[in-house]
Amino acid sequence: MSDTGVTSGPPVEAEPEIRARSAEPRPFWLWPLLPIGIALIFVGTMVLNDVTAEIRVFLVLAGIVGGYFGLDALCQRRWGSSFDTSAWISGFWLLLIGLSAITVAWLPLNESKLVKNTIGGSVRLRPDLFSEHPLGTNSQALDILGGVMWGARTSLIISLGAVAIGLLIGGVIGISAGYFRGTLDSGVGILADSLLAFPPLILLVAMATVFEQNQWTMALELSLLGIPTYIRLARANTLTFAQREFVLAAKAMGSGDRRVIFRELMPNVALPMVSYAFLVTAVLIVAEASLSFLGVGIQPPEPTWGNMIEAGQETYKDHPHLVFVPGIVMFMTVFALNRVGDKARERWDPRDAQI
């Protein structure tokens, strides 16, 4: 008790959102980096055709970084220091990728799959946003823009399908193990630990040699990486919520196990699991691209980001866009998924976000 009669105690930590608002915005003088960054990207992709690939890649990367800081300074100047520019850019990018994957079959794109339809076409054209091939062509005169968009469709179908399977199976098993405990919990724990202990790349390569690779079989294979993760996540959240007052009250009122699981536990456990789905999707996109890059995933003529990077690596020195374009699209998609996933966890699972 202090002299003023007010009980003293440990200082109350400010909420993350309050701390974000009180932070100083980026200096406004950084805004010129935005036009400078755009200029560097333009020069690196469409002007300097005679310099080495390393210099062009460096200019593009410098332009992206500088442009982001300039845009961030403008946005924070306009909407305050709490404005998360990277999260908004990530959301816009995911929306663009999603719309591309949905509408690619109806867009008037140049040929990006069948080589027989590009006989006599120009090979290895450099990116030119105002030409017939905005992102250039590959060594077989196939359009890279169309290939990237078809690759987005393939990656999203496989990764989202795998996440849905993992979320459904892993969630049901994890909730059941966390609620009933006992022998079921011990057996599920051993199963999840066994799947997590097995090297994922070896497991995927082994399954790829056994099954014919298409979008749906790859989704089933990649779901094996998500199931044990969702089992452990669902079990941990179930153990937390099973001791909450609303669950104990439901049991006291005579609700059966099925009603408690589906009406009380599942809606509360689902939100943290859905927020984690963004991060799992990002991991599975990289896994799918890795298999395609190694030649054991989706095979040409179906374009994927992985096999486009693999096809362009032989001529990377002279034609860096063959690797750089699909690579940067995959990088931005994975980054955006991780960034949006972090924001979703802050909103739906604040305890995990503060760890």
Coordinates of C-alpha atoms in Angstrom, one line a residue:
M1 CA 0.0 0.0 0.0
S2 CA 1.5 3.3 -1.0
D3 CA 1.2 6.6 0.9
T4 CA -1.6 7.8 -1.4
G5 CA -3.7 4.8 -0.4
V6 CA -3.5 3.2 -3.9
T7 CA -2.4 -0.5 -4.0
S8 CA 0.8 -0.8 -5.9
G9 CA 1.4 -3.7 -8.2
P10 CA 3.3 -4.8 -11.3
P11 CA 3.1 -2.4 -14.2
V12 CA 0.4 -3.3 -16.7
E13 CA 1.8 -4.1 -20.1
A14 CA 0.3 -2.2 -22.9
E15 CA -1.7 -4.2 -25.4
P16 CA 0.1 -4.9 -28.8
E17 CA -2.4 -2.8 -30.7
I18 CA -1.9 0.2 -28.3
R19 CA 1.8 -0.2 -28.6
A20 CA 1.5 -0.2 -32.4
R21 CA -0.5 3.0 -32.4
S22 CA 2.0 4.8 -30.1
A23 CA 5.0 3.8 -32.4
E24 CA 6.5 6.5 -34.5
P25 CA 5.7 6.2 -38.2
R26 CA 8.4 5.9 -40.8
P27 CA 10.0 9.2 -41.7
F28 CA 8.1 10.9 -44.5
W29 CA 11.4 11.7 -46.4
L30 CA 11.5 8.0 -47.4
W31 CA 8.6 8.4 -49.9
P32 CA 11.0 9.2 -52.8
L33 CA 12.2 5.5 -52.6
L34 CA 8.9 4.5 -54.2
P35 CA 9.5 6.1 -57.6
I36 CA 13.2 5.2 -57.4
G37 CA 12.3 1.6 -56.7
I38 CA 9.9 1.5 -59.6
A39 CA 12.6 2.9 -61.9
L40 CA 15.1 0.3 -60.7
I41 CA 12.7 -2.5 -61.5
F42 CA 11.9 -1.1 -64.9
V43 CA 15.7 -0.6 -65.7
G44 CA 16.6 -4.1 -64.4
T45 CA 13.9 -5.9 -66.3
M46 CA 13.5 -4.1 -69.6
V47 CA 16.4 -1.6 -70.2
L48 CA 19.7 -3.2 -69.4
N49 CA 19.8 -6.2 -71.8
D50 CA 23.6 -6.4 -72.1
V51 CA 24.7 -6.6 -68.4
T52 CA 25.1 -9.8 -66.4
A53 CA 22.2 -11.5 -64.8
E54 CA 23.5 -10.8 -61.3
I55 CA 23.4 -7.1 -61.9
R56 CA 19.8 -7.2 -63.2
V57 CA 18.6 -9.3 -60.4
F58 CA 20.3 -7.0 -57.9
L59 CA 18.6 -4.0 -59.4
V60 CA 15.2 -5.6 -59.3
L61 CA 15.6 -6.7 -55.7
A62 CA 16.8 -3.3 -54.7
G63 CA 13.9 -1.7 -56.5
I64 CA 11.4 -4.0 -54.6
V65 CA 12.9 -3.2 -51.2
G66 CA 13.2 0.5 -51.8
G67 CA 9.8 0.8 -53.3
Y68 CA 8.3 -1.0 -50.3
F69 CA 9.9 1.4 -47.8
G70 CA 8.7 4.4 -49.8
L71 CA 5.2 3.0 -50.1
D72 CA 5.2 2.2 -46.3
A73 CA 6.2 5.7 -45.5
L74 CA 3.4 7.2 -47.6
C75 CA 0.8 4.8 -46.1
Q76 CA 1.8 5.4 -42.5
R77 CA 1.8 9.1 -43.2
R78 CA -1.8 8.8 -44.5
W79 CA -3.3 6.2 -42.1
G80 CA -1.0 6.3 -39.1
S81 CA 1.8 4.1 -37.7
S82 CA -0.6 1.2 -37.0
F83 CA -1.2 0.7 -40.7
D84 CA 0.5 -2.6 -41.7
T85 CA 1.5 -2.0 -45.3
S86 CA 3.0 -5.5 -45.8
A87 CA -0.2 -7.2 -44.7
W88 CA -2.3 -5.2 -47.1
I89 CA 0.1 -5.8 -50.0
S90 CA 0.1 -9.5 -49.1
G91 CA -3.7 -9.7 -49.1
F92 CA -3.8 -7.9 -52.4
W93 CA -1.2 -10.2 -53.9
L94 CA -3.1 -13.3 -52.7
L95 CA -6.3 -11.9 -54.2
L96 CA -4.5 -11.4 -57.5
I97 CA -3.1 -14.9 -57.5
G98 CA -6.4 -16.4 -56.6
L99 CA -8.2 -14.5 -59.3
S100 CA -5.5 -15.6 -61.8
A101 CA -5.9 -19.2 -60.9
I102 CA -9.7 -19.1 -61.2
T103 CA -9.9 -17.2 -64.5
V104 CA -6.7 -18.4 -66.3
A105 CA -8.7 -20.9 -68.4
W106 CA -10.9 -18.1 -69.9
L107 CA -8.2 -15.4 -70.4
P108 CA -6.9 -14.7 -73.9
L109 CA -3.3 -15.8 -73.1
N110 CA -0.7 -17.0 -75.5
E111 CA 0.2 -20.7 -75.7
S112 CA 2.0 -21.8 -72.5
K113 CA 1.6 -25.6 -72.5
L114 CA 1.8 -27.3 -75.9
V115 CA 5.1 -26.9 -77.8
K116 CA 3.5 -27.9 -81.1
N117 CA 1.5 -24.7 -81.1
T118 CA 4.6 -22.5 -80.8
I119 CA 6.6 -23.8 -83.7
G120 CA 8.2 -20.8 -85.4
G121 CA 7.7 -18.6 -82.4
S122 CA 10.4 -16.5 -80.8
V123 CA 12.3 -18.2 -78.0
R124 CA 13.7 -16.6 -74.8
L125 CA 12.1 -13.2 -75.3
R126 CA 12.9 -10.8 -72.5
P127 CA 10.1 -9.3 -70.4
D128 CA 8.4 -6.4 -72.0
L129 CA 5.2 -5.2 -70.4
F130 CA 4.0 -3.6 -73.6
S131 CA 4.6 -6.6 -75.9
E132 CA 2.6 -9.7 -76.8
H133 CA 4.5 -11.6 -74.1
P134 CA 4.7 -9.3 -71.1
L135 CA 6.9 -11.7 -69.1
G136 CA 8.8 -13.1 -72.1
T137 CA 9.0 -16.6 -73.5
N138 CA 11.0 -19.7 -72.5
S139 CA 13.3 -21.9 -74.5
Q140 CA 10.4 -23.5 -76.3
A141 CA 8.7 -20.2 -77.2
L142 CA 6.0 -20.8 -74.5
D143 CA 4.5 -17.7 -72.9
I144 CA 5.8 -17.3 -69.3
L145 CA 2.9 -15.2 -68.1
G146 CA 0.5 -18.0 -69.0
G147 CA 2.8 -20.5 -67.4
V148 CA 3.0 -18.6 -64.2
M149 CA -0.8 -18.3 -64.0
W150 CA -1.4 -22.0 -64.8
G151 CA 1.3 -22.7 -62.2
A152 CA -0.6 -20.7 -59.6
R153 CA -3.7 -22.7 -60.4
T154 CA -1.8 -26.0 -59.9
S155 CA -0.1 -24.9 -56.7
L156 CA -3.3 -23.6 -55.1
I157 CA -5.3 -26.7 -56.0
I158 CA -2.7 -29.0 -54.6
S159 CA -1.8 -27.1 -51.5
L160 CA -5.3 -26.1 -50.5
G161 CA -6.6 -29.6 -51.2
A162 CA -3.8 -31.0 -49.0
V163 CA -4.6 -28.5 -46.2
A164 CA -8.3 -29.3 -46.4
I165 CA -7.6 -33.0 -46.0
G166 CA -5.1 -32.4 -43.2
L167 CA -7.4 -30.0 -41.4
L168 CA -10.4 -32.4 -41.6
I169 CA -8.6 -35.7 -40.7
G170 CA -6.0 -34.1 -38.3
G171 CA -8.7 -32.0 -36.6
V172 CA -11.1 -34.8 -35.9
I173 CA -8.3 -37.1 -34.6
G174 CA -6.7 -34.4 -32.5
I175 CA -10.0 -33.2 -30.9
S176 CA -11.0 -36.8 -30.1
A177 CA -7.6 -37.5 -28.5
G178 CA -7.6 -34.3 -26.5
Y179 CA -11.2 -34.9 -25.3
F180 CA -11.3 -38.6 -24.5
R181 CA -7.6 -38.9 -23.4
G182 CA -6.4 -42.3 -22.1
T183 CA -5.3 -45.0 -24.5
L184 CA -6.6 -43.1 -27.6
D185 CA -4.5 -40.1 -26.7
S186 CA -1.4 -42.2 -26.3
G187 CA -1.9 -44.0 -29.6
V188 CA -2.6 -40.7 -31.5
G189 CA 0.5 -39.2 -29.9
I190 CA 2.7 -42.0 -31.1
L191 CA 1.1 -41.8 -34.6
A192 CA 1.7 -38.0 -34.9
D193 CA 5.3 -38.3 -33.6
S194 CA 6.1 -41.1 -36.0
L195 CA 4.8 -39.1 -39.0
L196 CA 6.7 -36.0 -37.9
A197 CA 9.9 -38.0 -37.3
F198 CA 10.0 -39.4 -40.9
P199 CA 12.0 -37.2 -43.3
P200 CA 9.3 -35.5 -45.4
L201 CA 11.2 -35.2 -48.6
I202 CA 12.1 -38.9 -48.6
L203 CA 8.5 -39.8 -47.9
L204 CA 7.2 -37.6 -50.7
V205 CA 9.8 -38.9 -53.2
A206 CA 9.0 -42.5 -52.3
M207 CA 5.3 -42.0 -52.8
A208 CA 5.9 -40.1 -56.0
T209 CA 7.7 -43.2 -57.5
V210 CA 4.7 -45.4 -56.5
F211 CA 1.7 -43.3 -57.6
E212 CA 1.0 -41.6 -60.8
Q213 CA 1.5 -37.9 -60.2
N214 CA -1.4 -35.6 -60.8
Q215 CA -3.0 -32.8 -58.8
W216 CA -5.2 -34.9 -56.7
T217 CA -2.6 -37.6 -55.8
M218 CA -0.1 -34.9 -54.9
A219 CA -2.7 -33.3 -52.7
L220 CA -3.2 -36.6 -50.9
E221 CA 0.6 -37.1 -50.6
L222 CA 1.2 -33.6 -49.2
S223 CA -1.7 -33.9 -46.7
L224 CA 0.5 -36.4 -44.8
L225 CA 2.7 -33.4 -43.9
G226 CA -0.2 -31.5 -42.5
I227 CA -2.1 -34.2 -40.7
P228 CA 0.3 -34.7 -37.8
T229 CA 0.7 -30.9 -37.4
Y230 CA -3.1 -30.5 -37.2
I231 CA -3.4 -33.4 -34.8
R232 CA -1.1 -31.8 -32.3
L233 CA -2.6 -28.4 -32.7
A234 CA -6.2 -29.6 -32.3
R235 CA -5.2 -31.8 -29.3
A236 CA -3.5 -28.9 -27.6
N237 CA -6.4 -26.5 -28.1
T238 CA -8.9 -29.2 -27.0
L239 CA -7.1 -29.7 -23.8
T240 CA -7.3 -26.0 -23.1
F241 CA -11.0 -25.5 -23.9
A242 CA -12.1 -28.8 -22.3
Q243 CA -11.6 -27.3 -18.9
R244 CA -13.4 -24.0 -19.7
E245 CA -16.6 -23.1 -17.9
F246 CA -18.9 -23.4 -20.9
V247 CA -17.8 -27.0 -21.5
L248 CA -18.2 -28.0 -17.9
A249 CA -21.6 -26.4 -17.8
A250 CA -22.7 -28.3 -20.9
K251 CA -21.6 -31.6 -19.3
A252 CA -23.4 -30.7 -16.0
M253 CA -26.6 -30.0 -18.0
G254 CA -26.4 -33.6 -19.4
S255 CA -25.0 -33.0 -22.9
G256 CA -23.4 -36.0 -24.4
D257 CA -19.9 -36.3 -25.8
R258 CA -21.0 -35.8 -29.4
R259 CA -22.9 -32.6 -28.5
V260 CA -20.0 -31.2 -26.4
I261 CA -17.5 -31.9 -29.2
F262 CA -19.5 -30.5 -32.1
R263 CA -21.3 -27.7 -30.4
E264 CA -18.8 -26.5 -27.8
L265 CA -15.3 -27.6 -28.6
M266 CA -15.1 -27.7 -32.4
P267 CA -16.2 -24.0 -33.1
N268 CA -13.5 -22.8 -30.6
V269 CA -10.8 -25.1 -31.8
A270 CA -11.5 -24.4 -35.5
L271 CA -10.4 -20.7 -35.5
P272 CA -6.8 -21.3 -34.4
M273 CA -6.5 -24.2 -36.9
V274 CA -7.9 -22.1 -39.8
S275 CA -5.4 -19.3 -39.0
Y276 CA -2.6 -21.8 -39.0
A277 CA -3.8 -23.1 -42.4
F278 CA -2.1 -20.1 -44.2
L279 CA 1.3 -21.1 -42.9
V280 CA 0.7 -24.8 -43.8
T281 CA -0.3 -23.8 -47.3
A282 CA 2.9 -21.8 -47.7
V283 CA 5.0 -24.8 -46.7
L284 CA 3.1 -27.1 -49.0
I285 CA 3.5 -24.8 -52.0
V286 CA 7.3 -25.0 -51.5
A287 CA 7.1 -28.8 -51.1
E288 CA 5.1 -29.1 -54.4
A289 CA 7.5 -26.8 -56.2
S290 CA 10.5 -28.8 -54.9
L291 CA 9.1 -32.1 -56.1
S292 CA 8.4 -30.6 -59.6
F293 CA 11.9 -29.1 -59.6
L294 CA 13.4 -32.6 -58.9
G295 CA 11.3 -34.1 -61.7
V296 CA 9.1 -36.3 -59.5
G297 CA 6.1 -33.9 -59.3
I298 CA 3.7 -32.6 -62.0
Q299 CA 5.3 -33.2 -65.3
P300 CA 5.3 -30.9 -68.4
P301 CA 3.4 -29.9 -70.5
E302 CA 1.5 -28.9 -67.4
P303 CA 3.4 -25.8 -66.1
T304 CA 4.2 -25.4 -62.5
W305 CA 6.5 -23.0 -60.7
G306 CA 8.9 -25.8 -59.9
N307 CA 9.3 -27.2 -63.4
M308 CA 9.5 -23.8 -64.9
I309 CA 12.4 -23.0 -62.6
E310 CA 14.0 -26.3 -63.4
A311 CA 13.6 -25.8 -67.2
G312 CA 15.2 -22.3 -67.1
Q313 CA 18.3 -23.1 -64.9
E314 CA 20.5 -24.2 -67.8
T315 CA 20.3 -20.8 -69.5
Y316 CA 20.0 -18.7 -66.3
K317 CA 23.2 -16.7 -67.0
D318 CA 22.0 -15.3 -70.3
H319 CA 18.3 -15.4 -69.6
P320 CA 17.7 -14.9 -65.9
H321 CA 14.0 -14.2 -66.4
L322 CA 13.3 -17.9 -67.1
V323 CA 14.1 -18.6 -63.4
F324 CA 13.6 -15.2 -61.8
V325 CA 9.9 -14.7 -62.9
P326 CA 8.4 -17.9 -61.6
G327 CA 10.8 -17.8 -58.6
I328 CA 9.8 -14.3 -57.5
V329 CA 6.1 -15.1 -58.0
M330 CA 6.4 -18.2 -55.7
F331 CA 8.5 -16.2 -53.2
M332 CA 5.9 -13.4 -53.0
T333 CA 3.0 -15.9 -52.7
V334 CA 4.7 -17.8 -49.9
F335 CA 5.7 -14.6 -48.1
A336 CA 2.1 -13.2 -48.5
L337 CA 0.6 -16.4 -47.0
N338 CA 3.0 -16.3 -44.0
R339 CA 2.2 -12.6 -43.5
V340 CA -1.5 -13.0 -43.7
G341 CA -1.3 -16.1 -41.5
D342 CA 0.5 -14.0 -38.8
K343 CA -2.3 -11.4 -38.9
A344 CA -4.9 -14.2 -38.7
R345 CA -3.2 -15.7 -35.6
E346 CA -3.1 -12.3 -33.9
R347 CA -6.8 -12.0 -34.5
W348 CA -8.0 -15.5 -33.8
D349 CA -5.3 -17.0 -31.6
P350 CA -3.8 -14.1 -29.7
R351 CA -2.0 -16.3 -27.1
D352 CA 0.1 -18.0 -29.8
A353 CA 0.8 -14.6 -31.5
Q354 CA 2.4 -13.3 -28.3
I355 CA 4.8 -16.3 -27.9

